[in-house]
Coordinates of N, CA, C and O in Angstrom, one line a residue:
X1 N -125.8 -41.5 52.7 CA -125.8 -40.6 51.6 C -126.6 -39.3 52.0 O -127.7 -39.5 52.6
X2 N -126.1 -38.1 51.7 CA -126.7 -36.9 52.0 C -127.6 -36.4 50.8 O -127.1 -36.5 49.7
X3 N -128.7 -35.9 51.1 CA -129.6 -35.3 50.1 C -129.4 -33.8 50.1 O -129.8 -33.2 51.1
X4 N -128.7 -33.2 49.2 CA -128.4 -31.8 49.3 C -129.7 -30.9 49.3 O -129.7 -29.9 49.9
X5 N -130.8 -31.4 48.8 CA -132.0 -30.7 48.8 C -132.5 -30.5 50.3 O -133.3 -29.6 50.6
X6 N -132.1 -31.4 51.1 CA -132.6 -31.4 52.5 C -131.7 -30.6 53.4 O -132.0 -30.5 54.6
X7 N -130.6 -30.0 52.9 CA -129.7 -29.2 53.7 C -130.0 -27.8 53.6 O -130.4 -27.2 52.6
X8 N -129.9 -27.1 54.8 CA -130.2 -25.6 54.8 C -129.0 -25.0 55.5 O -128.4 -25.5 56.4
X9 N -128.6 -23.8 54.9 CA -127.5 -23.0 55.5 C -127.9 -22.7 57.0 O -129.0 -22.3 57.3
X10 N -127.0 -22.9 57.9 CA -127.2 -22.7 59.3 C -127.6 -23.9 60.1 O -127.6 -23.9 61.3
X11 N -127.9 -25.0 59.4 CA -128.3 -26.2 60.0 C -127.2 -27.0 60.5 O -126.1 -26.9 60.0
X12 N -127.4 -27.7 61.6 CA -126.4 -28.5 62.2 C -126.6 -30.0 61.7 O -127.8 -30.4 61.6
X13 N -125.6 -30.7 61.5 CA -125.7 -32.1 61.1 C -124.8 -33.0 62.0 O -123.7 -32.6 62.4
X14 N -125.2 -34.2 62.2 CA -124.4 -35.2 62.8 C -124.1 -36.2 61.7 O -125.0 -36.8 61.1
X15 N -122.8 -36.4 61.4 CA -122.4 -37.3 60.3 C -121.7 -38.5 61.0 O -120.9 -38.3 61.9
X16 N -122.0 -39.7 60.5 CA -121.4 -40.9 61.0 C -120.8 -41.7 59.8 O -121.4 -41.7 58.7
X17 N -119.6 -42.3 60.1 CA -119.0 -43.1 59.1 C -118.5 -44.4 59.7 O -118.0 -44.4 60.8
X18 N -118.7 -45.4 59.0 CA -118.3 -46.8 59.5 C -117.4 -47.4 58.5 O -117.7 -47.6 57.4
X19 N -116.2 -47.6 59.0 CA -115.1 -48.2 58.2 C -115.2 -49.7 58.2 O -115.9 -50.3 59.0
X20 N -114.5 -50.3 57.2 CA -114.5 -51.7 57.1 C -113.9 -52.3 58.3 O -112.8 -51.9 58.8
X21 N -114.5 -53.3 58.9 CA -114.0 -54.0 60.1 C -114.3 -53.2 61.4 O -113.8 -53.7 62.4
X22 N -115.0 -52.1 61.4 CA -115.2 -51.4 62.6 C -116.6 -51.7 63.1 O -117.6 -51.9 62.3
X23 N -116.8 -51.7 64.4 CA -118.1 -52.0 65.0 C -118.9 -50.7 65.3 O -120.1 -50.7 65.3
X24 N -118.1 -49.7 65.6 CA -118.8 -48.4 66.0 C -118.4 -47.3 65.0 O -117.3 -47.2 64.6
X25 N -119.4 -46.5 64.6 CA -119.1 -45.5 63.6 C -118.4 -44.3 64.3 O -118.5 -44.0 65.5
X26 N -117.6 -43.6 63.5 CA -117.0 -42.3 63.9 C -118.0 -41.3 63.7 O -118.7 -41.3 62.7
X27 N -118.2 -40.4 64.7 CA -119.3 -39.4 64.6 C -118.7 -38.0 64.7 O -117.7 -37.7 65.5
X28 N -119.2 -37.1 63.9 CA -118.8 -35.7 63.9 C -120.0 -34.8 63.7 O -120.9 -35.2 63.0
X29 N -120.0 -33.7 64.4 CA -121.1 -32.7 64.3 C -120.5 -31.6 63.4 O -119.4 -31.1 63.7
X30 N -121.3 -31.2 62.4 CA -120.8 -30.1 61.5 C -121.9 -29.1 61.4 O -123.1 -29.3 61.7
X31 N -121.5 -27.9 61.0 CA -122.4 -26.8 60.7 C -122.4 -26.5 59.2 O -121.3 -26.3 58.7
X32 N -123.6 -26.4 58.6 CA -123.7 -26.1 57.2 C -123.5 -24.6 57.0 O -124.5 -23.9 57.3
X33 N -122.4 -24.2 56.6 CA -122.1 -22.7 56.5 C -122.5 -22.2 55.2 O -122.6 -20.9 55.0
X34 N -122.6 -23.0 54.1 CA -122.9 -22.5 52.8 C -121.8 -21.8 52.1 O -122.0 -20.9 51.2
X35 N -120.6 -22.1 52.4 CA -119.4 -21.4 51.8 C -119.4 -21.6 50.3 O -118.9 -20.7 49.6
X36 N -119.8 -22.7 49.8 CA -119.8 -22.9 48.3 C -120.8 -22.0 47.6 O -120.7 -21.9 46.4
X37 N -121.8 -21.4 48.3 CA -122.7 -20.5 47.7 C -122.2 -19.1 47.6 O -122.7 -18.3 46.8
X38 N -121.1 -18.8 48.3 CA -120.6 -17.5 48.3 C -119.7 -17.3 47.0 O -119.0 -18.1 46.6
X39 N -119.8 -16.1 46.4 CA -118.9 -15.8 45.4 C -117.5 -15.6 46.0 O -117.4 -15.4 47.2
X40 N -116.5 -15.8 45.2 CA -115.1 -15.6 45.7 C -114.9 -14.1 45.9 O -115.4 -13.3 45.2
X41 N -114.1 -13.7 46.9 CA -113.8 -12.3 47.1 C -113.0 -11.7 45.9 O -112.2 -12.4 45.3
X42 N -113.2 -10.4 45.6 CA -112.4 -9.8 44.6 C -110.9 -9.9 45.0 O -110.6 -10.0 46.2
X43 N -110.1 -9.8 44.0 CA -108.6 -9.9 44.2 C -107.9 -8.7 43.7 O -108.4 -7.9 42.9
X44 N -106.7 -8.5 44.2 CA -105.8 -7.4 43.8 C -106.4 -6.0 43.8 O -106.4 -5.3 42.9
X45 N -106.9 -5.7 45.0 CA -107.5 -4.3 45.2 C -106.4 -3.3 45.0 O -105.2 -3.5 45.3
X46 N -106.8 -2.2 44.4 CA -105.8 -1.1 44.0 C -106.6 0.2 44.2 O -107.7 0.3 43.8
X47 N -105.9 1.2 44.7 CA -106.5 2.5 44.8 C -105.5 3.6 44.5 O -104.4 3.5 45.0
X48 N -105.8 4.5 43.6 CA -104.9 5.5 43.2 C -105.6 6.9 43.0 O -106.8 6.9 42.6
X49 N -104.9 7.9 43.5 CA -105.5 9.2 43.3 C -105.3 9.6 41.8 O -104.3 9.3 41.2
X50 N -106.3 10.2 41.2 CA -106.2 10.7 39.8 C -105.6 12.1 39.8 O -105.6 12.8 40.8
X51 N -105.2 12.5 38.6 CA -104.7 13.9 38.4 C -105.7 14.9 38.8 O -105.3 16.0 39.2
X52 N -107.0 14.7 38.6 CA -108.0 15.6 39.0 C -108.4 15.6 40.4 O -109.3 16.3 40.8
X53 N -107.7 14.8 41.3 CA -108.0 14.8 42.7 C -109.1 13.8 43.1 O -109.5 13.7 44.2
X54 N -109.5 13.0 42.1 CA -110.4 11.9 42.4 C -109.7 10.6 42.9 O -108.5 10.6 43.0
X55 N -110.5 9.6 43.2 CA -109.9 8.3 43.6 C -110.4 7.2 42.7 O -111.6 7.1 42.5
X56 N -109.5 6.5 42.1 CA -109.9 5.3 41.3 C -109.6 4.0 42.1 O -108.4 3.8 42.4
X57 N -110.6 3.2 42.3 CA -110.4 2.0 43.0 C -110.7 0.9 42.0 O -111.7 0.9 41.2
X58 N -109.9 -0.2 42.0 CA -110.1 -1.3 41.0 C -109.8 -2.6 41.7 O -109.1 -2.7 42.7
X59 N -110.2 -3.7 41.0 CA -110.0 -5.0 41.5 C -110.2 -6.0 40.4 O -110.7 -5.7 39.3
X60 N -109.8 -7.2 40.6 CA -110.0 -8.3 39.7 C -111.2 -9.1 40.1 O -111.2 -9.6 41.3
X61 N -112.1 -9.3 39.3 CA -113.3 -10.2 39.6 C -112.9 -11.6 39.6 O -112.0 -12.0 38.8
X62 N -113.6 -12.4 40.4 CA -113.3 -13.9 40.4 C -114.7 -14.6 40.3 O -115.7 -14.2 40.8
X63 N -114.6 -15.8 39.6 CA -115.9 -16.6 39.4 C -115.8 -17.8 40.3 O -114.7 -18.4 40.5
X64 N -116.9 -18.3 40.7 CA -117.0 -19.5 41.6 C -116.7 -20.8 40.8 O -116.2 -21.7 41.3
X65 N -117.1 -20.8 39.5 CA -116.9 -22.0 38.7 C -115.7 -21.7 37.7 O -115.5 -20.7 37.2
X66 N -114.9 -22.8 37.5 CA -113.8 -22.7 36.6 C -114.1 -23.4 35.3 O -114.2 -24.7 35.3
X67 N -114.1 -22.7 34.2 CA -114.4 -23.3 32.9 C -113.1 -23.4 32.1 O -113.1 -23.7 31.0
X68 N -112.0 -23.2 32.8 CA -110.7 -23.4 32.1 C -110.3 -22.0 31.5 O -111.1 -21.2 31.2
X69 N -109.0 -21.9 31.2 CA -108.5 -20.7 30.6 C -108.9 -20.6 29.2 O -108.7 -21.5 28.4
X70 N -109.4 -19.4 28.8 CA -109.7 -19.2 27.4 C -109.1 -17.8 27.0 O -109.4 -16.8 27.6
X71 N -108.1 -17.9 26.1 CA -107.4 -16.6 25.7 C -108.4 -15.6 25.2 O -109.4 -15.8 24.5
X72 N -108.2 -14.3 25.7 CA -108.9 -13.1 25.2 C -110.4 -13.1 25.7 O -111.2 -12.3 25.2
X73 N -110.8 -14.0 26.6 CA -112.2 -14.1 27.0 C -112.2 -14.2 28.5 O -111.6 -15.0 29.1
X74 N -113.1 -13.4 29.1 CA -113.3 -13.5 30.6 C -114.1 -14.7 30.9 O -115.0 -15.1 30.1
X75 N -113.9 -15.3 32.1 CA -114.7 -16.4 32.6 C -116.1 -15.9 32.9 O -116.3 -14.7 33.3
X76 N -117.1 -16.7 32.6 CA -118.4 -16.3 33.0 C -118.5 -16.1 34.6 O -117.8 -16.8 35.3
X77 N -119.2 -15.1 35.0 CA -119.2 -14.8 36.4 C -120.0 -15.8 37.2 O -119.8 -16.0 38.4
X78 N -121.0 -16.5 36.6 CA -121.8 -17.5 37.3 C -122.7 -16.9 38.4 O -123.0 -17.5 39.4
X79 N -123.1 -15.7 38.2 CA -124.0 -15.0 39.1 C -125.1 -14.3 38.3 O -124.9 -14.2 37.1
X80 N -126.2 -13.9 38.9 CA -127.2 -13.2 38.1 C -126.8 -11.9 37.6 O -127.3 -11.4 36.6
X81 N -125.9 -11.3 38.2 CA -125.4 -10.0 37.8 C -124.0 -9.7 38.4 O -123.6 -10.4 39.3
X82 N -123.4 -8.6 38.0 CA -122.1 -8.2 38.5 C -122.4 -7.0 39.4 O -122.6 -5.9 38.9
X83 N -122.3 -7.2 40.7 CA -122.6 -6.1 41.7 C -121.6 -6.2 42.8 O -121.3 -7.3 43.4
X84 N -121.0 -5.1 43.1 CA -120.0 -5.0 44.2 C -120.4 -3.9 45.2 O -120.9 -2.9 44.8
X85 N -120.1 -4.1 46.4 CA -120.3 -3.1 47.4 C -119.0 -2.7 48.0 O -118.2 -3.5 48.4
X86 N -118.7 -1.4 47.9 CA -117.4 -0.8 48.3 C -117.6 0.1 49.5 O -118.6 0.9 49.5
X87 N -116.8 -0.1 50.5 CA -116.8 0.7 51.7 C -115.5 1.4 51.9 O -114.5 0.7 51.7
X88 N -115.5 2.6 52.5 CA -114.2 3.2 52.9 C -114.5 3.5 54.4 O -115.5 4.1 54.8
X89 N -113.5 3.0 55.2 CA -113.6 3.2 56.7 C -112.3 3.8 57.2 O -111.2 3.7 56.6
X90 N -112.5 4.6 58.3 CA -111.3 5.2 59.0 C -111.6 5.1 60.5 O -112.6 5.4 61.0
X91 N -110.5 4.6 61.1 CA -110.6 4.4 62.6 C -111.9 3.6 63.0 O -112.5 3.9 64.0
X92 N -112.2 2.6 62.2 CA -113.3 1.7 62.5 C -114.7 2.3 62.1 O -115.7 1.6 62.3
X93 N -114.8 3.5 61.7 CA -116.0 4.2 61.3 C -116.2 4.2 59.8 O -115.3 4.5 59.1
X94 N -117.5 4.0 59.4 CA -117.8 4.0 58.0 C -117.8 5.4 57.5 O -118.6 6.2 58.0
X95 N -117.0 5.7 56.4 CA -117.0 7.0 55.8 C -118.0 7.1 54.7 O -118.6 8.1 54.4
X96 N -118.1 6.0 53.9 CA -119.0 6.0 52.8 C -119.1 4.6 52.2 O -118.3 3.7 52.4
X97 N -120.2 4.4 51.5 CA -120.5 3.1 50.9 C -121.1 3.3 49.5 O -122.0 4.2 49.3
X98 N -120.6 2.6 48.5 CA -121.1 2.7 47.1 C -121.3 1.3 46.5 O -120.8 0.3 47.0
X99 N -122.1 1.3 45.5 CA -122.4 0.1 44.7 C -121.9 0.3 43.3 O -122.0 1.3 42.7
X100 N -121.2 -0.8 42.8 CA -120.6 -0.7 41.4 C -121.1 -1.9 40.7 O -121.2 -3.0 41.2
X101 N -121.4 -1.7 39.4 CA -121.8 -2.8 38.5 C -120.7 -3.3 37.6 O -120.9 -4.1 36.7
X102 N -119.5 -2.9 37.9 CA -118.3 -3.5 37.3 C -117.1 -3.5 38.2 O -117.3 -3.0 39.4
X103 N -116.0 -4.0 37.8 CA -114.9 -4.2 38.8 C -114.0 -2.9 39.0 O -112.8 -2.9 38.8
X104 N -114.7 -1.8 39.3 CA -114.0 -0.6 39.6 C -115.0 0.5 40.1 O -116.2 0.3 40.0
X105 N -114.4 1.5 40.7 CA -115.2 2.6 41.2 C -114.4 3.9 41.1 O -113.2 3.9 41.5
X106 N -115.0 4.9 40.6 CA -114.3 6.2 40.6 C -115.1 7.2 41.5 O -116.3 7.4 41.4
X107 N -114.3 7.8 42.5 CA -114.9 8.8 43.3 C -114.4 10.2 42.9 O -113.1 10.3 42.7
X108 N -115.2 11.1 42.7 CA -114.8 12.4 42.2 C -114.0 13.2 43.2 O -114.0 12.8 44.4
X109 N -113.4 14.2 42.8 CA -112.6 15.0 43.7 C -113.5 15.7 44.8 O -113.0 15.8 46.0
X110 N -114.7 16.0 44.5 CA -115.6 16.5 45.5 C -115.9 15.5 46.6 O -116.0 15.8 47.8
X111 N -116.1 14.2 46.2 CA -116.4 13.2 47.2 C -115.1 12.9 48.0 O -115.2 12.8 49.3
X112 N -114.0 12.9 47.4 CA -112.7 12.7 48.1 C -112.5 13.8 49.2 O -112.2 13.6 50.3
X113 N -112.8 15.1 48.7 CA -112.7 16.2 49.7 C -113.7 16.1 50.8 O -113.3 16.3 52.0
X114 N -114.9 15.7 50.5 CA -115.9 15.5 51.5 C -115.6 14.4 52.5 O -116.0 14.5 53.7
X115 N -114.9 13.4 52.1 CA -114.5 12.3 53.0 C -113.2 12.7 53.8 O -112.8 12.0 54.7
X116 N -112.6 13.8 53.3 CA -111.3 14.3 54.0 C -110.2 13.2 54.0 O -109.5 13.0 54.9
X117 N -110.1 12.5 52.8 CA -109.2 11.4 52.8 C -107.7 11.8 52.9 O -106.9 11.1 53.5
X118 N -107.4 13.0 52.3 CA -106.0 13.4 52.3 C -105.4 13.8 53.7 O -104.2 13.9 53.9
X119 N -106.3 14.1 54.6 CA -105.8 14.5 56.0 C -105.8 13.3 56.9 O -105.3 13.4 58.0
X120 N -106.2 12.2 56.5 CA -106.3 11.0 57.3 C -105.0 10.2 57.2 O -104.4 10.1 56.1
X121 N -104.6 9.6 58.3 CA -103.3 8.8 58.3 C -103.5 7.6 57.3 O -102.6 7.3 56.6
X122 N -104.6 6.9 57.4 CA -104.9 5.8 56.5 C -106.4 5.5 56.5 O -107.1 6.0 57.4
X123 N -106.9 4.8 55.5 CA -108.3 4.4 55.4 C -108.2 2.9 55.0 O -107.3 2.4 54.4
X124 N -109.3 2.2 55.3 CA -109.5 0.8 54.9 C -110.5 0.8 53.7 O -111.6 1.4 53.9
X125 N -110.2 0.2 52.6 CA -111.1 0.0 51.5 C -111.5 -1.4 51.5 O -110.7 -2.3 51.5
X126 N -112.8 -1.7 51.5 CA -113.4 -3.0 51.6 C -114.3 -3.2 50.4 O -115.1 -2.4 50.1
X127 N -114.1 -4.3 49.7 CA -115.0 -4.7 48.5 C -115.5 -6.1 48.7 O -114.8 -7.0 49.0
X128 N -116.8 -6.2 48.5 CA -117.5 -7.5 48.5 C -118.3 -7.7 47.2 O -118.7 -6.7 46.7
X129 N -118.4 -8.9 46.7 CA -119.2 -9.2 45.5 C -120.5 -9.7 46.0 O -120.6 -10.6 46.9
X130 N -121.6 -9.2 45.5 CA -122.9 -9.7 45.8 C -123.2 -10.8 44.8 O -123.2 -10.7 43.6
X131 N -123.6 -12.0 45.4 CA -123.9 -13.2 44.6 C -125.4 -13.5 44.6 O -126.2 -12.8 45.3
X132 N -125.8 -14.5 44.0 CA -127.2 -15.0 43.9 C -127.7 -15.4 45.3 O -128.8 -15.1 45.7
X133 N -126.8 -16.1 46.1 CA -127.3 -16.6 47.4 C -126.6 -15.9 48.6 O -127.1 -16.1 49.7
X134 N -125.5 -15.2 48.4 CA -124.8 -14.6 49.5 C -123.8 -13.6 49.0 O -123.6 -13.5 47.8
X135 N -123.2 -12.9 49.9 CA -122.1 -12.0 49.5 C -120.7 -12.7 49.8 O -120.6 -13.5 50.7
X136 N -119.7 -12.3 49.1 CA -118.4 -12.8 49.3 C -117.8 -12.3 50.6 O -118.4 -11.4 51.2
X137 N -116.8 -13.0 51.0 CA -116.0 -12.4 52.1 C -115.4 -11.1 51.6 O -115.1 -11.0 50.4
X138 N -115.1 -10.2 52.5 CA -114.5 -8.9 52.0 C -113.0 -9.0 51.6 O -112.3 -9.8 52.2
X139 N -112.7 -8.3 50.6 CA -111.3 -8.0 50.3 C -111.0 -6.6 50.8 O -111.8 -5.7 50.6
X140 N -109.9 -6.5 51.5 CA -109.6 -5.2 52.2 C -108.2 -4.8 51.9 O -107.3 -5.6 51.7
X141 N -108.0 -3.5 51.8 CA -106.7 -2.9 51.7 C -106.6 -1.7 52.6 O -107.6 -1.0 52.8
X142 N -105.4 -1.4 53.1 CA -105.1 -0.2 53.8 C -104.5 0.8 52.8 O -103.6 0.4 52.1
X143 N -105.1 2.0 52.7 CA -104.6 3.0 51.7 C -104.2 4.2 52.5 O -104.8 4.6 53.4
X144 N -103.1 4.8 52.0 CA -102.6 6.1 52.6 C -102.4 7.1 51.5 O -101.7 6.8 50.5
X145 N -103.1 8.2 51.6 CA -103.0 9.3 50.6 C -102.5 10.5 51.3 O -102.8 10.8 52.4
X146 N -101.6 11.2 50.6 CA -101.0 12.4 51.2 C -101.2 13.6 50.3 O -101.0 13.5 49.1
X147 N -101.5 14.7 50.9 CA -101.6 16.0 50.2 C -100.2 16.6 50.2 O -99.4 16.3 51.1
X148 N -100.0 17.6 49.4 CA -98.7 18.3 49.4 C -98.5 19.0 50.7 O -97.4 19.2 51.1
X149 N -99.6 19.5 51.3 CA -99.5 20.2 52.6 C -98.9 19.2 53.7 O -98.2 19.6 54.6
X150 N -99.4 18.0 53.7 CA -99.0 17.0 54.7 C -97.5 16.6 54.5 O -96.8 16.2 55.5
X151 N -97.1 16.5 53.3 CA -95.7 16.1 53.0 C -94.7 17.1 53.5 O -93.5 16.8 53.8
X152 N -95.0 18.4 53.6 CA -94.1 19.4 53.9 C -94.0 19.6 55.4 O -94.6 19.0 56.2

């Protein structure tokens, strides 16, 4: 029997199991990764240019614990707060990073112009949720935005 209080993320364990009628235990070495402590990654990333030249990024938040479906009510997040880290990258380089306290982020037209998004072939938008014990794995999408000058 394992005592969860004695386990630490990053620790290695040797686990042995002995079946009925067996003389020697089966042995396996495992690594405690702590995946159950991570929040789930955000889902359904979406990015759209607004009429004013800004960028609206949105996603669906996900909770680690399932309390069952309740009509008209969001599931409890099961974290101390709702915090997301959003990055925009181009050609492997970080263009910008922002923090949001809800499941969306609006970048103004000045920020979009400063990032030069409309002249780039594509960018990668990455969103992670910050949890009590760890951050989620990233949700990523490739976005392509075109200005009227590029289309002609």
